[in-house]
Amino acid sequence: MEKQQILEKIRQAGVIGAGGAGFPAHIKLSCSADVVIANGAECEPLLRTDRLMMEQYPKKIMLGLKAAMYVTGARKGVIVLKKKYEKAIAALQSALDLSTELMLMDSFYPSGDEQQMVYEVTGKVVPTGGLPLDVGAVVQNVATLIAIADALAGLPVTEKYVTVTGEVQNPAVYKAPVGTPLTALIAAAGGPEDMRGYSVVIGGPLMGRVTDDISQEVVEKTTGGIIVMPSEHTLIRQKTGSLENDIRLAKSVCCQCNYCTQLCPRNALGLQVEPHKIMRALALNANNFGEVNGIFSCCDCGICTHYACNFQLAPSRLMKRVKQELLKAGVKPEKKVAFDVADNVESIKVPTSRLTIRLGIDKYEKELELKKELIETGYVRLPLKMHIGAQSVPNIGTGDTVAKGQLIADVSQGEGANLHASLDGIATVTDKYIEIRK
Ligand code: SF4
Ligand code: SF4
């Protein structure tokens, strides 16, 4: 198959990054690269989706990786995962060839951060305002590579594996059609019948978001995990605190000890990310945020807030806020690496086991099983925008009968991703989503 034919099949299938912001895969792969990195590190505590998919689908991951290497011209493919994933390592080793290899990492957070991973594999730092491609690398999550392998077989993205854990009786990795209500996954996992008093984190404990209304949430192409927790849990309270309170505490409590900056993994890569200076500026009502460019390299990993700061302050949230305001004011990042990589870059890595204890979520750490039976509720609601780029435009109308796998929305202008029915049924089309009922 020609390179353009492969990219077209990936585009048609609606493949987007499964583990992050949802960048359309056919656009990311329309480039020349030296190395394709398959991200299987899944560094957030509690999540098991990628690990179990590597155990179950090593051949598909290799097929997707080889396709990505072929279209980008990369001579090397590296699958990065943790040393402790023994079953996944054995499964993937049997599928390797001369141009592909495994890179085994210790269990630290945030080992799955794209920039961290590129540095571990290539020894080069992605500049602020830049992309891995600036140092010759393309990174794809292992679940995205499986979707690419399916796309080559003509199968669009209609299902998703999701870790469901926390306060549920049967934590596991469940499979559901895209658009399935998250309440159905929680019920399948034996979660609380009455959700009052519980909150749900969508994503990992550190980078995930706490939903305001679980009844409105559905499985999206980027959903990797959901965690049910008591609303009173410190982590939930920390994640849902108000910005006004964050600023008030920055003024009254921050002692400028600088630990948040010292333990910032992006700062250690030489990207000059200095959260303590943001705290100081806010305390002084000043606009002197230090080296502004470095703020754009904050990846929102939360190490500063959830691990470094002894006073439970929230520098990561304030970094995010300042970054948004800078972007709104038209400030753009300058492509550069400010310093050499710090000598202590290895020693500041935070072991995932310690982080889990610090977050108070170690009781949820369990070996999980991958459930291959599909959770079906006879209803899905498919958002028209689950990806970076333009919203998909429906090509069907309310009352139309659709079949699973049918293209129901695409991108007529700009860049985006196709959307396919994940259920046979009757469609209802709105300006934000398409519902399908059996
Ligand atoms: S670690 Fe906490 S107290 Fe120390 S400088 Fe950072 S925000 Fe302030
Ligand atoms: S969230 Fe905090 S620790 Fe993480 S990159 Fe941003 S400033 Fe650094």
Short mmCIF file of C-alpha atoms and ligand atoms in Angstrom, two decimals:
data_model
loop_
_atom_site.label_atom_id
_atom_site.label_comp_id
_atom_site.label_asym_id
_atom_site.label_seq_id
_atom_site.Cartn_x
_atom_site.Cartn_y
_atom_site.Cartn_z
CA MET A 1 0.00 0.00 0.00
CA GLU A 2 1.24 3.53 -0.80
CA LYS A 3 1.87 5.99 2.06
CA GLN A 4 -1.03 8.22 1.00
CA GLN A 5 -3.39 5.24 0.91
CA ILE A 6 -2.43 4.32 4.48
CA LEU A 7 -2.94 7.90 5.70
CA GLU A 8 -6.29 8.01 3.93
CA LYS A 9 -7.42 4.78 5.60
CA ILE A 10 -6.41 6.20 9.00
CA ARG A 11 -8.31 9.43 8.20
CA GLN A 12 -11.39 7.56 7.05
CA ALA A 13 -11.46 5.46 10.22
CA GLY A 14 -11.51 8.58 12.43
CA VAL A 15 -8.39 7.65 14.40
CA ILE A 16 -7.30 10.25 16.96
CA GLY A 17 -4.74 10.07 19.77
CA ALA A 18 -6.30 7.70 22.28
CA GLY A 19 -4.24 8.77 25.25
CA GLY A 20 -4.19 12.55 25.21
CA ALA A 21 -5.78 15.58 23.62
CA GLY A 22 -7.11 13.66 20.61
CA PHE A 23 -4.88 14.86 17.79
CA PRO A 24 -6.03 13.31 14.48
CA ALA A 25 -3.55 10.51 13.71
CA HIS A 26 -3.46 11.00 9.95
CA ILE A 27 -2.30 14.61 10.45
CA LYS A 28 0.31 13.70 13.06
CA LEU A 29 1.75 11.06 10.75
CA SER A 30 1.90 13.32 7.68
CA CYS A 31 5.56 14.11 8.28
CA SER A 32 9.10 12.75 8.08
CA ALA A 33 10.57 11.37 11.28
CA ASP A 34 13.62 9.44 12.48
CA VAL A 35 11.85 7.44 15.15
CA VAL A 36 8.29 6.52 16.09
CA ILE A 37 7.80 6.09 19.82
CA ALA A 38 4.92 3.93 21.03
CA ASN A 39 3.86 5.25 24.42
CA GLY A 40 2.85 2.38 26.68
CA ALA A 41 4.11 3.85 29.95
CA GLU A 42 0.67 4.89 31.26
CA CYS A 43 2.28 6.69 34.16
CA GLU A 44 -0.84 7.83 36.03
CA PRO A 45 -1.49 5.65 39.10
CA LEU A 46 -4.47 3.23 38.99
CA LEU A 47 -4.90 3.15 35.19
CA ARG A 48 -4.32 -0.21 33.51
CA THR A 49 -5.81 0.18 30.03
CA ASP A 50 -2.58 0.40 28.02
CA ARG A 51 -0.81 -2.28 30.00
CA LEU A 52 -3.57 -4.83 29.43
CA MET A 53 -3.93 -3.87 25.77
CA MET A 54 -0.20 -4.50 25.26
CA GLU A 55 -0.64 -7.95 26.82
CA GLN A 56 -3.65 -8.75 24.62
CA TYR A 57 -2.87 -7.09 21.29
CA PRO A 58 0.92 -7.11 20.70
CA LYS A 59 0.59 -7.95 17.00
CA LYS A 60 -1.82 -5.10 16.32
CA ILE A 61 0.48 -2.69 18.14
CA MET A 62 3.39 -3.85 15.99
CA LEU A 63 1.30 -3.54 12.83
CA GLY A 64 0.27 0.02 13.77
CA LEU A 65 3.85 0.88 14.70
CA LYS A 66 5.24 -0.46 11.41
CA ALA A 67 2.58 1.47 9.48
CA ALA A 68 3.49 4.68 11.35
CA MET A 69 7.20 4.05 10.65
CA TYR A 70 6.49 3.41 6.98
CA VAL A 71 4.47 6.58 6.37
CA THR A 72 6.91 8.81 8.28
CA GLY A 73 10.02 7.12 6.87
CA ALA A 74 11.26 6.41 10.41
CA ARG A 75 13.93 3.72 10.55
CA LYS A 76 13.37 2.92 14.17
CA GLY A 77 10.34 2.13 16.30
CA VAL A 78 10.58 2.08 20.09
CA ILE A 79 7.85 0.83 22.39
CA VAL A 80 8.27 2.40 25.82
CA LEU A 81 6.77 0.63 28.80
CA LYS A 82 7.58 -0.13 32.40
CA LYS A 83 10.02 -2.80 33.57
CA LYS A 84 7.36 -4.25 35.83
CA TYR A 85 4.97 -5.03 32.93
CA GLU A 86 6.37 -8.54 32.61
CA LYS A 87 3.46 -10.07 30.65
CA ALA A 88 3.31 -7.16 28.21
CA ILE A 89 7.09 -7.31 27.71
CA ALA A 90 6.93 -11.04 26.91
CA ALA A 91 4.01 -10.53 24.52
CA LEU A 92 5.65 -7.63 22.67
CA GLN A 93 9.11 -9.22 22.53
CA SER A 94 7.75 -12.07 20.43
CA ALA A 95 6.43 -9.55 17.87
CA LEU A 96 9.58 -7.38 17.47
CA ASP A 97 11.72 -7.25 14.33
CA LEU A 98 15.12 -5.73 13.54
CA SER A 99 13.83 -2.15 13.30
CA THR A 100 11.79 -2.18 16.49
CA GLU A 101 12.76 -2.44 20.13
CA LEU A 102 11.44 -2.10 23.65
CA MET A 103 12.62 0.52 26.11
CA LEU A 104 11.94 -0.40 29.70
CA MET A 105 11.47 2.35 32.26
CA ASP A 106 11.25 2.41 36.02
CA SER A 107 7.85 3.21 37.49
CA PHE A 108 7.96 6.94 37.99
CA TYR A 109 5.65 9.83 37.32
CA PRO A 110 5.31 11.34 34.74
CA SER A 111 7.14 8.70 32.66
CA GLY A 112 4.33 8.85 30.08
CA ASP A 113 4.74 12.58 29.51
CA GLU A 114 5.54 12.98 25.82
CA GLN A 115 8.51 15.29 26.37
CA GLN A 116 9.95 13.10 29.11
CA MET A 117 9.62 10.04 26.91
CA VAL A 118 11.23 11.70 23.90
CA TYR A 119 14.16 12.69 26.11
CA GLU A 120 14.51 9.14 27.47
CA VAL A 121 14.52 7.65 23.95
CA THR A 122 16.50 10.24 21.97
CA GLY A 123 18.49 12.12 24.62
CA LYS A 124 17.10 15.34 23.09
CA VAL A 125 14.76 17.91 24.65
CA VAL A 126 11.66 19.10 22.81
CA PRO A 127 11.81 22.92 22.92
CA THR A 128 9.14 25.07 24.55
CA GLY A 129 6.52 25.79 21.89
CA GLY A 130 7.78 22.86 19.85
CA LEU A 131 6.78 19.29 19.06
CA PRO A 132 8.59 15.95 19.33
CA LEU A 133 9.07 16.25 15.57
CA ASP A 134 11.50 19.11 16.26
CA VAL A 135 13.90 16.42 17.46
CA GLY A 136 12.88 13.86 14.83
CA ALA A 137 10.32 11.92 16.88
CA VAL A 138 6.64 11.08 16.55
CA VAL A 139 4.85 9.71 19.61
CA GLN A 140 1.70 7.59 19.43
CA ASN A 141 -0.07 5.92 22.31
CA VAL A 142 -0.24 2.11 22.02
CA ALA A 143 -4.07 2.22 21.89
CA THR A 144 -3.80 4.61 18.92
CA LEU A 145 -1.52 2.11 17.17
CA ILE A 146 -4.16 -0.59 17.66
CA ALA A 147 -6.75 1.76 16.12
CA ILE A 148 -4.38 2.33 13.19
CA ALA A 149 -4.04 -1.44 12.68
CA ASP A 150 -7.85 -1.71 12.70
CA ALA A 151 -8.10 1.20 10.25
CA LEU A 152 -5.86 -0.67 7.81
CA ALA A 153 -8.37 -3.54 8.01
CA GLY A 154 -11.17 -1.07 7.23
CA LEU A 155 -12.50 -0.86 10.80
CA PRO A 156 -13.39 2.61 12.13
CA VAL A 157 -13.06 3.66 15.78
CA THR A 158 -16.35 2.64 17.40
CA GLU A 159 -15.26 1.03 20.69
CA LYS A 160 -12.98 1.91 23.55
CA TYR A 161 -11.35 0.13 26.46
CA VAL A 162 -11.66 2.08 29.73
CA THR A 163 -10.27 1.42 33.22
CA VAL A 164 -13.06 1.68 35.80
CA THR A 165 -11.72 1.73 39.34
CA GLY A 166 -11.95 3.32 42.79
CA GLU A 167 -15.10 2.75 44.84
CA VAL A 168 -16.47 -0.04 42.66
CA GLN A 169 -16.80 -3.73 43.51
CA ASN A 170 -15.29 -5.07 40.28
CA PRO A 171 -12.57 -2.72 39.08
CA ALA A 172 -11.41 -3.78 35.62
CA VAL A 173 -10.78 -2.56 32.10
CA TYR A 174 -14.14 -2.60 30.31
CA LYS A 175 -14.98 -2.34 26.61
CA ALA A 176 -17.87 -0.13 25.48
CA PRO A 177 -19.10 1.56 22.31
CA VAL A 178 -17.90 5.14 21.96
CA GLY A 179 -20.70 7.34 23.28
CA THR A 180 -21.79 4.95 26.05
CA PRO A 181 -22.85 6.82 29.23
CA LEU A 182 -20.14 6.55 31.89
CA THR A 183 -22.87 5.70 34.41
CA ALA A 184 -23.27 2.39 32.53
CA LEU A 185 -19.59 1.57 33.03
CA ILE A 186 -19.80 2.43 36.72
CA ALA A 187 -22.88 0.21 37.07
CA ALA A 188 -21.13 -2.65 35.21
CA ALA A 189 -18.21 -2.36 37.61
CA GLY A 190 -20.48 -2.52 40.65
CA GLY A 191 -20.22 1.13 41.59
CA PRO A 192 -22.46 2.92 44.10
CA GLU A 193 -26.16 2.81 43.20
CA ASP A 194 -26.61 6.23 44.73
CA MET A 195 -23.81 8.50 43.53
CA ARG A 196 -24.55 11.18 46.09
CA GLY A 197 -21.39 11.62 48.16
CA TYR A 198 -19.18 10.35 45.35
CA SER A 199 -17.21 12.13 42.65
CA VAL A 200 -15.79 10.78 39.42
CA VAL A 201 -12.39 11.60 37.98
CA ILE A 202 -12.27 11.19 34.21
CA GLY A 203 -8.70 10.28 33.31
CA GLY A 204 -5.89 9.68 35.79
CA PRO A 205 -5.84 10.89 39.39
CA LEU A 206 -3.40 13.72 38.61
CA MET A 207 -4.23 14.97 35.14
CA GLY A 208 -7.84 13.86 34.99
CA ARG A 209 -10.78 16.17 35.63
CA VAL A 210 -13.54 15.83 38.20
CA THR A 211 -16.87 15.89 36.41
CA ASP A 212 -19.66 18.18 37.66
CA ASP A 213 -22.37 15.87 36.37
CA ILE A 214 -21.62 12.21 35.69
CA SER A 215 -25.03 11.73 34.05
CA GLN A 216 -23.87 13.90 31.13
CA GLU A 217 -20.56 12.12 30.52
CA VAL A 218 -19.95 9.50 27.85
CA VAL A 219 -17.07 7.33 26.66
CA GLU A 220 -15.07 9.42 24.19
CA LYS A 221 -12.32 8.25 21.87
CA THR A 222 -9.80 9.70 24.34
CA THR A 223 -11.30 8.29 27.55
CA GLY A 224 -8.76 5.98 29.19
CA GLY A 225 -10.09 5.66 32.72
CA ILE A 226 -12.63 6.73 35.30
CA ILE A 227 -12.14 6.68 39.06
CA VAL A 228 -15.04 6.76 41.53
CA MET A 229 -14.03 8.37 44.82
CA PRO A 230 -15.70 9.81 47.91
CA SER A 231 -16.30 13.53 47.34
CA GLU A 232 -14.66 14.19 50.70
CA HIS A 233 -11.38 12.60 49.63
CA THR A 234 -8.46 15.06 49.85
CA LEU A 235 -7.59 14.52 46.19
CA ILE A 236 -11.10 15.48 45.09
CA ARG A 237 -11.12 18.51 47.36
CA GLN A 238 -7.74 19.56 46.03
CA LYS A 239 -8.84 19.14 42.42
CA THR A 240 -12.08 21.05 42.86
CA GLY A 241 -10.88 23.99 44.96
CA SER A 242 -11.76 27.44 43.66
CA LEU A 243 -9.24 29.60 41.91
CA GLU A 244 -9.96 32.45 44.34
CA ASN A 245 -9.01 30.18 47.22
CA ASP A 246 -5.86 29.05 45.37
CA ILE A 247 -4.80 32.69 45.00
CA ARG A 248 -5.67 33.53 48.59
CA LEU A 249 -3.54 30.63 49.84
CA ALA A 250 -0.71 31.55 47.46
CA LYS A 251 -0.66 34.95 49.16
CA SER A 252 -0.97 33.81 52.73
CA VAL A 253 0.75 30.42 52.92
CA CYS A 254 3.41 30.04 50.20
CA CYS A 255 6.80 30.31 51.89
CA GLN A 256 8.76 30.38 48.61
CA CYS A 257 10.58 27.21 49.58
CA ASN A 258 10.93 26.53 45.86
CA TYR A 259 10.27 22.75 46.13
CA CYS A 260 7.62 22.97 43.41
CA THR A 261 10.21 24.23 40.94
CA GLN A 262 12.92 21.88 42.18
CA LEU A 263 10.72 18.83 41.56
CA CYS A 264 9.17 20.04 38.29
CA PRO A 265 10.14 17.47 35.64
CA ARG A 266 9.84 19.97 32.79
CA ASN A 267 12.09 22.41 34.63
CA ALA A 268 14.68 19.66 35.08
CA LEU A 269 14.71 19.20 31.29
CA GLY A 270 15.96 22.79 31.00
CA LEU A 271 12.64 24.35 30.00
CA GLN A 272 12.62 26.94 32.78
CA VAL A 273 9.25 26.08 34.28
CA GLU A 274 9.24 27.89 37.63
CA PRO A 275 5.93 27.59 39.50
CA HIS A 276 7.26 29.24 42.69
CA LYS A 277 7.70 32.49 40.73
CA ILE A 278 4.05 32.40 39.71
CA MET A 279 3.14 31.96 43.37
CA ARG A 280 5.33 34.91 44.34
CA ALA A 281 3.92 37.15 41.61
CA LEU A 282 0.36 36.35 42.69
CA ALA A 283 1.25 36.99 46.33
CA LEU A 284 2.61 40.41 45.38
CA ASN A 285 -0.23 41.20 42.96
CA ALA A 286 2.53 41.61 40.40
CA ASN A 287 2.75 40.64 36.77
CA ASN A 288 6.35 39.55 37.01
CA PHE A 289 5.97 35.82 36.44
CA GLY A 290 9.68 35.27 35.87
CA GLU A 291 10.70 33.82 32.51
CA VAL A 292 7.29 33.79 30.81
CA ASN A 293 8.29 31.48 27.97
CA GLY A 294 8.82 28.54 30.31
CA ILE A 295 5.18 28.71 31.46
CA PHE A 296 4.19 27.31 28.07
CA SER A 297 6.15 24.14 28.82
CA CYS A 298 4.09 23.29 31.91
CA CYS A 299 2.34 20.02 31.07
CA ASP A 300 -0.13 20.17 33.96
CA CYS A 301 1.34 16.99 35.45
CA GLY A 302 0.47 18.17 38.97
CA ILE A 303 3.73 17.09 40.65
CA CYS A 304 4.13 20.58 42.12
CA THR A 305 0.62 20.57 43.60
CA HIS A 306 0.11 16.95 44.62
CA TYR A 307 3.63 15.93 45.61
CA ALA A 308 6.09 18.79 46.06
CA CYS A 309 4.15 21.34 48.06
CA ASN A 310 3.94 20.53 51.76
CA PHE A 311 1.13 23.06 52.25
CA GLN A 312 -1.27 21.58 49.71
CA LEU A 313 -1.11 24.71 47.58
CA ALA A 314 -1.98 24.49 43.90
CA PRO A 315 0.81 25.95 41.76
CA SER A 316 -0.17 23.75 38.77
CA ARG A 317 -3.65 25.24 38.62
CA LEU A 318 -2.25 28.74 38.80
CA MET A 319 0.31 27.93 36.09
CA LYS A 320 -2.54 26.74 33.89
CA ARG A 321 -4.50 29.90 34.56
CA VAL A 322 -1.56 32.20 33.78
CA LYS A 323 -0.81 30.21 30.61
CA GLN A 324 -4.41 30.66 29.44
CA GLU A 325 -4.27 34.39 30.14
CA LEU A 326 -1.00 34.79 28.27
CA LEU A 327 -2.43 32.97 25.25
CA LYS A 328 -5.59 35.09 25.43
CA ALA A 329 -3.40 38.21 25.44
CA GLY A 330 -1.74 36.99 22.24
CA VAL A 331 1.60 35.96 23.79
CA LYS A 332 3.09 33.07 21.84
CA PRO A 333 5.78 30.67 23.03
CA GLU A 334 9.23 31.07 21.62
CA LYS A 335 10.76 27.82 20.40
CA LYS A 336 13.71 27.27 22.68
CA VAL A 337 15.34 25.19 25.39
CA ALA A 338 16.51 27.60 28.09
CA PHE A 339 19.14 25.50 29.90
CA ASP A 340 21.01 22.22 29.81
CA VAL A 341 19.25 19.25 31.36
CA ALA A 342 19.73 19.41 35.13
CA ASP A 343 22.26 17.06 36.76
CA ASN A 344 19.54 15.81 39.10
CA VAL A 345 17.04 14.91 36.35
CA GLU A 346 17.16 11.24 37.39
CA SER A 347 17.06 11.73 41.14
CA ILE A 348 13.94 13.94 41.14
CA LYS A 349 11.83 11.28 39.40
CA VAL A 350 8.88 10.53 41.67
CA PRO A 351 8.27 6.79 42.22
CA THR A 352 4.65 5.99 41.33
CA SER A 353 4.25 3.89 44.49
CA ARG A 354 5.18 6.84 46.73
CA LEU A 355 2.98 9.19 44.78
CA THR A 356 0.05 6.81 45.15
CA ILE A 357 0.48 6.75 48.93
CA ARG A 358 0.86 10.53 49.05
CA LEU A 359 -2.39 10.93 47.14
CA GLY A 360 -4.17 8.56 49.53
CA ILE A 361 -5.29 6.26 46.72
CA ASP A 362 -3.07 3.23 47.40
CA LYS A 363 -6.07 1.19 48.54
CA TYR A 364 -7.36 1.31 44.95
CA GLU A 365 -4.11 -0.12 43.50
CA LYS A 366 -5.04 -3.61 42.26
CA GLU A 367 -4.24 -6.01 39.47
CA LEU A 368 -7.07 -5.61 36.97
CA GLU A 369 -8.55 -7.85 34.34
CA LEU A 370 -9.43 -6.87 30.76
CA LYS A 371 -13.10 -7.65 30.05
CA LYS A 372 -13.68 -8.26 26.37
CA GLU A 373 -17.49 -8.47 26.50
CA LEU A 374 -18.99 -5.28 25.13
CA ILE A 375 -21.09 -3.19 27.55
CA GLU A 376 -24.15 -2.21 25.52
CA THR A 377 -27.00 -0.06 26.76
CA GLY A 378 -28.92 0.42 23.51
CA TYR A 379 -28.09 4.13 23.59
CA VAL A 380 -25.03 6.22 22.74
CA ARG A 381 -24.39 9.94 22.53
CA LEU A 382 -21.48 10.81 20.26
CA PRO A 383 -19.96 14.30 20.70
CA LEU A 384 -19.13 15.94 17.37
CA LYS A 385 -15.85 17.15 18.83
CA MET A 386 -13.67 14.69 20.70
CA HIS A 387 -10.50 15.75 18.92
CA ILE A 388 -8.25 18.73 18.26
CA GLY A 389 -9.39 20.62 15.15
CA ALA A 390 -12.71 21.50 13.61
CA GLN A 391 -15.95 19.96 14.82
CA SER A 392 -17.28 17.10 12.66
CA VAL A 393 -20.29 17.92 10.50
CA PRO A 394 -23.19 15.41 10.47
CA ASN A 395 -24.03 13.85 7.12
CA ILE A 396 -27.26 12.33 8.44
CA GLY A 397 -30.43 13.83 9.90
CA THR A 398 -32.71 13.21 12.85
CA GLY A 399 -34.81 10.10 12.31
CA ASP A 400 -32.32 8.40 9.99
CA THR A 401 -31.53 4.74 10.57
CA VAL A 402 -27.81 4.12 10.95
CA ALA A 403 -25.67 0.99 11.14
CA LYS A 404 -22.67 0.42 13.38
CA GLY A 405 -19.52 1.55 11.56
CA GLN A 406 -21.39 3.94 9.24
CA LEU A 407 -19.83 7.36 8.70
CA ILE A 408 -22.22 9.83 10.37
CA ALA A 409 -20.12 13.02 10.56
CA ASP A 410 -16.98 14.25 8.86
CA VAL A 411 -14.93 17.38 8.48
CA SER A 412 -15.82 19.36 5.41
CA GLN A 413 -13.44 22.23 6.12
CA GLY A 414 -10.25 22.45 8.15
CA GLU A 415 -8.68 19.58 10.00
CA GLY A 416 -10.47 17.14 12.25
CA ALA A 417 -11.70 13.57 12.50
CA ASN A 418 -14.47 11.43 11.06
CA LEU A 419 -17.16 10.06 13.33
CA HIS A 420 -18.90 6.69 12.92
CA ALA A 421 -22.02 5.16 14.43
CA SER A 422 -21.08 2.89 17.33
CA LEU A 423 -24.51 1.24 17.46
CA ASP A 424 -27.29 0.19 15.02
CA GLY A 425 -30.33 2.41 15.58
CA ILE A 426 -32.22 5.64 14.95
CA ALA A 427 -30.28 8.91 15.11
CA THR A 428 -31.08 12.27 16.66
CA VAL A 429 -28.81 15.05 15.47
CA THR A 430 -28.04 18.25 17.41
CA ASP A 431 -25.38 20.92 16.93
CA LYS A 432 -23.14 19.28 19.55
CA TYR A 433 -23.70 15.52 19.28
CA ILE A 434 -25.51 12.65 17.59
CA GLU A 435 -27.59 10.31 19.73
CA ILE A 436 -28.40 6.80 18.56
CA ARG A 437 -31.10 4.61 20.10
CA LYS A 438 -31.54 0.97 19.24
S1 SF4 B 1 6.32 24.21 47.18
FE1 SF4 B 1 4.43 25.25 47.93
S2 SF4 B 1 5.17 26.61 49.52
FE2 SF4 B 1 6.98 26.00 48.35
S3 SF4 B 1 7.21 27.62 46.79
FE3 SF4 B 1 5.99 26.02 45.88
S4 SF4 B 1 3.88 26.60 46.24
FE4 SF4 B 1 5.14 27.81 47.64
S1 SF4 B 2 2.26 20.97 36.68
FE1 SF4 B 2 3.84 21.75 38.06
S2 SF4 B 2 5.39 20.15 38.11
FE2 SF4 B 2 4.12 19.74 36.31
S3 SF4 B 2 5.13 20.78 34.62
FE3 SF4 B 2 3.65 22.23 35.45
S4 SF4 B 2 4.79 23.43 36.93
FE4 SF4 B 2 6.00 21.60 36.50
#
